[in-house]
PDB file of C-alpha atoms in Angstrom:
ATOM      1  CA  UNK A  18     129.905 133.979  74.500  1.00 40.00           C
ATOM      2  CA  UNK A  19     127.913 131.552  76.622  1.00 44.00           C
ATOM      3  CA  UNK A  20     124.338 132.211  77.424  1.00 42.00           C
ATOM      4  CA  UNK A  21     123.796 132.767  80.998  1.00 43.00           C
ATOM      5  CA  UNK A  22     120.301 132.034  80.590  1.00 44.00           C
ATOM      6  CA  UNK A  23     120.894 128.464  79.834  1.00 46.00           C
ATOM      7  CA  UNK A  24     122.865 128.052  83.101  1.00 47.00           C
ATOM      8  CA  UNK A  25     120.403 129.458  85.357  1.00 52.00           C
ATOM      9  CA  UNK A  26     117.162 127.929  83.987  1.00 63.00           C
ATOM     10  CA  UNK A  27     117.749 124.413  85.387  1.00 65.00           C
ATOM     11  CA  UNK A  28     117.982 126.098  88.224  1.00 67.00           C
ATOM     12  CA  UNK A  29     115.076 128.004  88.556  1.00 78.00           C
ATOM     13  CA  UNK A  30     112.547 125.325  86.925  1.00 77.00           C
ATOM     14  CA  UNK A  31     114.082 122.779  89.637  1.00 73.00           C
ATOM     15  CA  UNK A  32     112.956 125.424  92.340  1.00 73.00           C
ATOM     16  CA  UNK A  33     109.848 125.911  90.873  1.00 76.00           C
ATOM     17  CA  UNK A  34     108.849 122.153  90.615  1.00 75.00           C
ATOM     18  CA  UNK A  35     110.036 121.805  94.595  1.00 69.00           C
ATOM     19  CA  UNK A  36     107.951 124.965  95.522  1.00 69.00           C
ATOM     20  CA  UNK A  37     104.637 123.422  93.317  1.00 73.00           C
ATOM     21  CA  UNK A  38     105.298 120.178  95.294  1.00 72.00           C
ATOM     22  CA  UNK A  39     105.552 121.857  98.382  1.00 65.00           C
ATOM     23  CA  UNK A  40     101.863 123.748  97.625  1.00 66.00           C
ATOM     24  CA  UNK A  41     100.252 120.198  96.640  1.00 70.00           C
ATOM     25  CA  UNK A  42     101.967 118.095  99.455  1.00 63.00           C
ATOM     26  CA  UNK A  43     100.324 121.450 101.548  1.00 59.00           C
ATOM     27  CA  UNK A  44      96.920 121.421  99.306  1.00 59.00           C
ATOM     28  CA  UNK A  45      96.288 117.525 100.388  1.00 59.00           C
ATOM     29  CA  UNK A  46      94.587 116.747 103.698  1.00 56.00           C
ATOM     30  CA  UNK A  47      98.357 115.038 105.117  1.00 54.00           C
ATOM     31  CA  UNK A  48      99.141 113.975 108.680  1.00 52.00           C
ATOM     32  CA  UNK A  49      98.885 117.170 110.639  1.00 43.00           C
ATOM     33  CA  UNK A  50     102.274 115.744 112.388  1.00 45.00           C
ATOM     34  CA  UNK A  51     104.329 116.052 109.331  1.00 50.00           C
ATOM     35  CA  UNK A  52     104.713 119.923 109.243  1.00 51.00           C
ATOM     36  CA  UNK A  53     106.748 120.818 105.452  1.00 53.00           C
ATOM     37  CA  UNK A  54     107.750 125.016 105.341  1.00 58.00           C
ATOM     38  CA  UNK A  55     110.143 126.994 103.073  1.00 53.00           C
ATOM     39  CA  UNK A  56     111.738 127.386 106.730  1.00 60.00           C
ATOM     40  CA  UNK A  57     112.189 123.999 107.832  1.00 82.00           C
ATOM     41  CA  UNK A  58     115.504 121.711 107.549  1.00 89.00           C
ATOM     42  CA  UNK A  59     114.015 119.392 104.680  1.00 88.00           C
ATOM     43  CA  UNK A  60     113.280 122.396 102.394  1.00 83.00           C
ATOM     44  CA  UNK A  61     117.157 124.108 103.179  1.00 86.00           C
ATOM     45  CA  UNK A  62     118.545 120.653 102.438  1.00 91.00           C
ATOM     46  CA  UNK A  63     116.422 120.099  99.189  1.00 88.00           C
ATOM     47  CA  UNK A  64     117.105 123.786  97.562  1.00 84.00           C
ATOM     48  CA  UNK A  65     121.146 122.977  98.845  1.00 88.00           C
ATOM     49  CA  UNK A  66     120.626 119.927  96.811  1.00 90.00           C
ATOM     50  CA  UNK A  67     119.029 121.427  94.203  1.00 86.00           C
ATOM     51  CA  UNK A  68     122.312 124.180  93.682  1.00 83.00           C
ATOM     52  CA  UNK A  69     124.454 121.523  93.635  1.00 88.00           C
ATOM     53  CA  UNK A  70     122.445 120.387  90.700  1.00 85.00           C
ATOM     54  CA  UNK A  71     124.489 120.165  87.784  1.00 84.00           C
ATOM     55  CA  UNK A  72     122.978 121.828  84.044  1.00 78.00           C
ATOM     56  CA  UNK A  73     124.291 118.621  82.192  1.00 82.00           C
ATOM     57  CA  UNK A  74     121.644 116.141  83.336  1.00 84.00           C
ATOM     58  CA  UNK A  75     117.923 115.792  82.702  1.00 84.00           C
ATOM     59  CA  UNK A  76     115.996 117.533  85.161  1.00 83.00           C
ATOM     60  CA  UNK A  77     114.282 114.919  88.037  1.00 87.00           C
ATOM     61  CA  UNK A  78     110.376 114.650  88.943  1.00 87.00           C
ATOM     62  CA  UNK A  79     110.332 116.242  92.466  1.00 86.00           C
ATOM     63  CA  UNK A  80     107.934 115.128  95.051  1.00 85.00           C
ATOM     64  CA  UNK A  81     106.943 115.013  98.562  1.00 83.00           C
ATOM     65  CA  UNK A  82     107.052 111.839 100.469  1.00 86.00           C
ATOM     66  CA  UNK A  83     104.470 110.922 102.618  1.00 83.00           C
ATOM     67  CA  UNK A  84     107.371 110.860 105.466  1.00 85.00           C
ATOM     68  CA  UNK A  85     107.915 115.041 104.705  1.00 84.00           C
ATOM     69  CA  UNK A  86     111.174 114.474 102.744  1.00 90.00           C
ATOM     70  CA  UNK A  87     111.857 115.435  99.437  1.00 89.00           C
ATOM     71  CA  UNK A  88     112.250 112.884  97.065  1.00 92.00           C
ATOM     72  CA  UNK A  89     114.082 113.278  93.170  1.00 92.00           C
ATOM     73  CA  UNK A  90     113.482 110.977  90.522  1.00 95.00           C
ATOM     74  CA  UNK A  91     115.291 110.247  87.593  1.00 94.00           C
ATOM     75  CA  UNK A  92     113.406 107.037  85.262  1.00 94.00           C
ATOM     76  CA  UNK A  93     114.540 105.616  81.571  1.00 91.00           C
ATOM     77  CA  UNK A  94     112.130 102.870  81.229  1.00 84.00           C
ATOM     78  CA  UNK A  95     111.432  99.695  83.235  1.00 82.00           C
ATOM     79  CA  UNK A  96     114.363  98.984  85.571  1.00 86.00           C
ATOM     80  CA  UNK A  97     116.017 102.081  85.095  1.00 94.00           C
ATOM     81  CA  UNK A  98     115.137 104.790  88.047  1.00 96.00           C
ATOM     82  CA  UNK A  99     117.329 106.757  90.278  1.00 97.00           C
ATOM     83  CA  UNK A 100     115.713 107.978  93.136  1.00 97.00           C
ATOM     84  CA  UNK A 101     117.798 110.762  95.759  1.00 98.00           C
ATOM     85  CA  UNK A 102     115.833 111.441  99.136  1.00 97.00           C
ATOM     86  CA  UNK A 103     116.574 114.653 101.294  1.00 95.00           C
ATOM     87  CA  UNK A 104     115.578 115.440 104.781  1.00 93.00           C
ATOM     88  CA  UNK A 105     116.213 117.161 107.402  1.00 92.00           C
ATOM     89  CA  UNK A 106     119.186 115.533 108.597  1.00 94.00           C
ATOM     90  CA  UNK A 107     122.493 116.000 107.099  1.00 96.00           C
ATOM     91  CA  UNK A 108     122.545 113.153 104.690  1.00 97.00           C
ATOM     92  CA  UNK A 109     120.762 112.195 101.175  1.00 96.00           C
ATOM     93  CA  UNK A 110     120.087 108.613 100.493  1.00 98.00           C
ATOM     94  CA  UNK A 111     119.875 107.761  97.224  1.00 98.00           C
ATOM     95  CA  UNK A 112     118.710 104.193  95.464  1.00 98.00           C
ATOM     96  CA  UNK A 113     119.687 102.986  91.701  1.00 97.00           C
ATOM     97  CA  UNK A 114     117.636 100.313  89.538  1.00 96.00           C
ATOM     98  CA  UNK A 115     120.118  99.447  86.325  1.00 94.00           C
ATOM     99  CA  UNK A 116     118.757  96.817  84.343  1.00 89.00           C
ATOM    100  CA  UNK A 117     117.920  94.725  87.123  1.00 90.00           C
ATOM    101  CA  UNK A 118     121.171  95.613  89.463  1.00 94.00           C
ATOM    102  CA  UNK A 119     120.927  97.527  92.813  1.00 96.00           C
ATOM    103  CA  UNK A 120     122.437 100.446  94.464  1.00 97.00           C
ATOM    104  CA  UNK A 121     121.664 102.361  97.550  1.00 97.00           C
ATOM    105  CA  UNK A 122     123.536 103.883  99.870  1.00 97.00           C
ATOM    106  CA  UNK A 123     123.498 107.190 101.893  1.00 97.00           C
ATOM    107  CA  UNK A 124     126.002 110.250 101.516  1.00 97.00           C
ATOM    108  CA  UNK A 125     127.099 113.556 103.232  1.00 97.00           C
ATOM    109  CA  UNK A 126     124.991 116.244 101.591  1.00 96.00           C
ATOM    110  CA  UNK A 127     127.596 118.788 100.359  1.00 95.00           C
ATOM    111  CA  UNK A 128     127.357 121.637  97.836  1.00 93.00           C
ATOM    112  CA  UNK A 129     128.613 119.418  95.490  1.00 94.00           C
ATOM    113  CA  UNK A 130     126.844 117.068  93.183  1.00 94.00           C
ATOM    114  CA  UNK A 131     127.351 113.356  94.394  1.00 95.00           C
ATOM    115  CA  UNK A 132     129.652 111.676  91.875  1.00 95.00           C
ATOM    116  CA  UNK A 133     128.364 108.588  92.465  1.00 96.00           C
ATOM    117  CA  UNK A 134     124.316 109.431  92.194  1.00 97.00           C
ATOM    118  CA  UNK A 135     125.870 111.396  89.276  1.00 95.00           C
ATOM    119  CA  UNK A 136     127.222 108.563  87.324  1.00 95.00           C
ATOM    120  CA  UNK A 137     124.197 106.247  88.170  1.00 96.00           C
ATOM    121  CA  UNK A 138     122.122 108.650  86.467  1.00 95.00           C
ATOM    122  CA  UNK A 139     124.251 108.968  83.396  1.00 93.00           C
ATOM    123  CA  UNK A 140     123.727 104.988  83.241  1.00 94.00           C
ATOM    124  CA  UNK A 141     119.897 105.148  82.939  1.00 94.00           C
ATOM    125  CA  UNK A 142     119.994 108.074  80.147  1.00 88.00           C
ATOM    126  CA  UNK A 143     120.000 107.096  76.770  1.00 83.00           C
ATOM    127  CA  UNK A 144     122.639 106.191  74.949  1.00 73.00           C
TER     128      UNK A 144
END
C-alpha cells in the first residue's frame, strides 16, 4: 500500500514556501501599488499551479517578483534554469536555459501540469 503521506507533502511544503514568500514580499517596504493577498488573482493562479504540481519532480524555489507575480524556479547548474511565472491573468509564461539553448513561451494555465515546462525541467535534472 502506497503512503499517502508522500503524495500530499509536495503539496503542502510547495504551499508553505508560496505563503513564506508571500509574508517576506509583505515584510519588505515594496511599491504600495503592487497590492499581493491570499485573495487576489495572482495567489488563486499560483496555489492552481501549485495542485497541478506533479510529486515526481524536484520541488522549485518560489518567489515574489517585484511586478506582484509569482515566480518558480527550477536550476541544475550554470545554464540550466527553468523559470514558470503566474499572475493574475489566465496564462503562465515560462522560460528554459539548456546548456546554452532557449525556450520561452506562454501557456493556458489549466489544472494540469504543462507537458512542455514539464519535460524542460526533466532536461535540467540530473542524469
Amino acid at each position: 500500500m502506497t503512503n499517502p503521506q508522500k503524495f500530499i507533502a509536495p503539496y503542502t511544503e510547495l504551499k508553505r514556501s508560496l505563503r513564506n514568500a508571500f509574508i517576506s514580499y509583505l515584510d519588505d517596504d515594496n511599491d504600495a501599488d503592487v497590492r499581493i493577498s491570499s485573495e487576489n488573482a495572482t495567489s488563486k493562479n499560483a496555489k492552481r499551479f501549485i495542485n497541478s504540481f506533479p510529486s515526481t519532480l524536484p520541488m522549485p524555489e518560489i518567489c515574489i517578483e517585484e511586478d506582484g507575480e509569482v515566480s518558480f524556479d527550477w536550476m541544475n547548474g550554470k545554464g540550466r534554469h527553468v523559470s514558470v511565472s503566474v499572475g493574475p491573468g489566465p496564462y503562465l509564461r515560462y522560460a528554459a536555459l539548456i546548456n546554452g539553448d532557449s525556450y520561452h513561451a506562454r501557456e493556458l494555465l489549466t489544472e494540469n501540469f504543462s507537458s512542455t515546462i514539464h519535460l524542460y525541467i526533466s532536461k535540467i535534472l540530473p542524469k
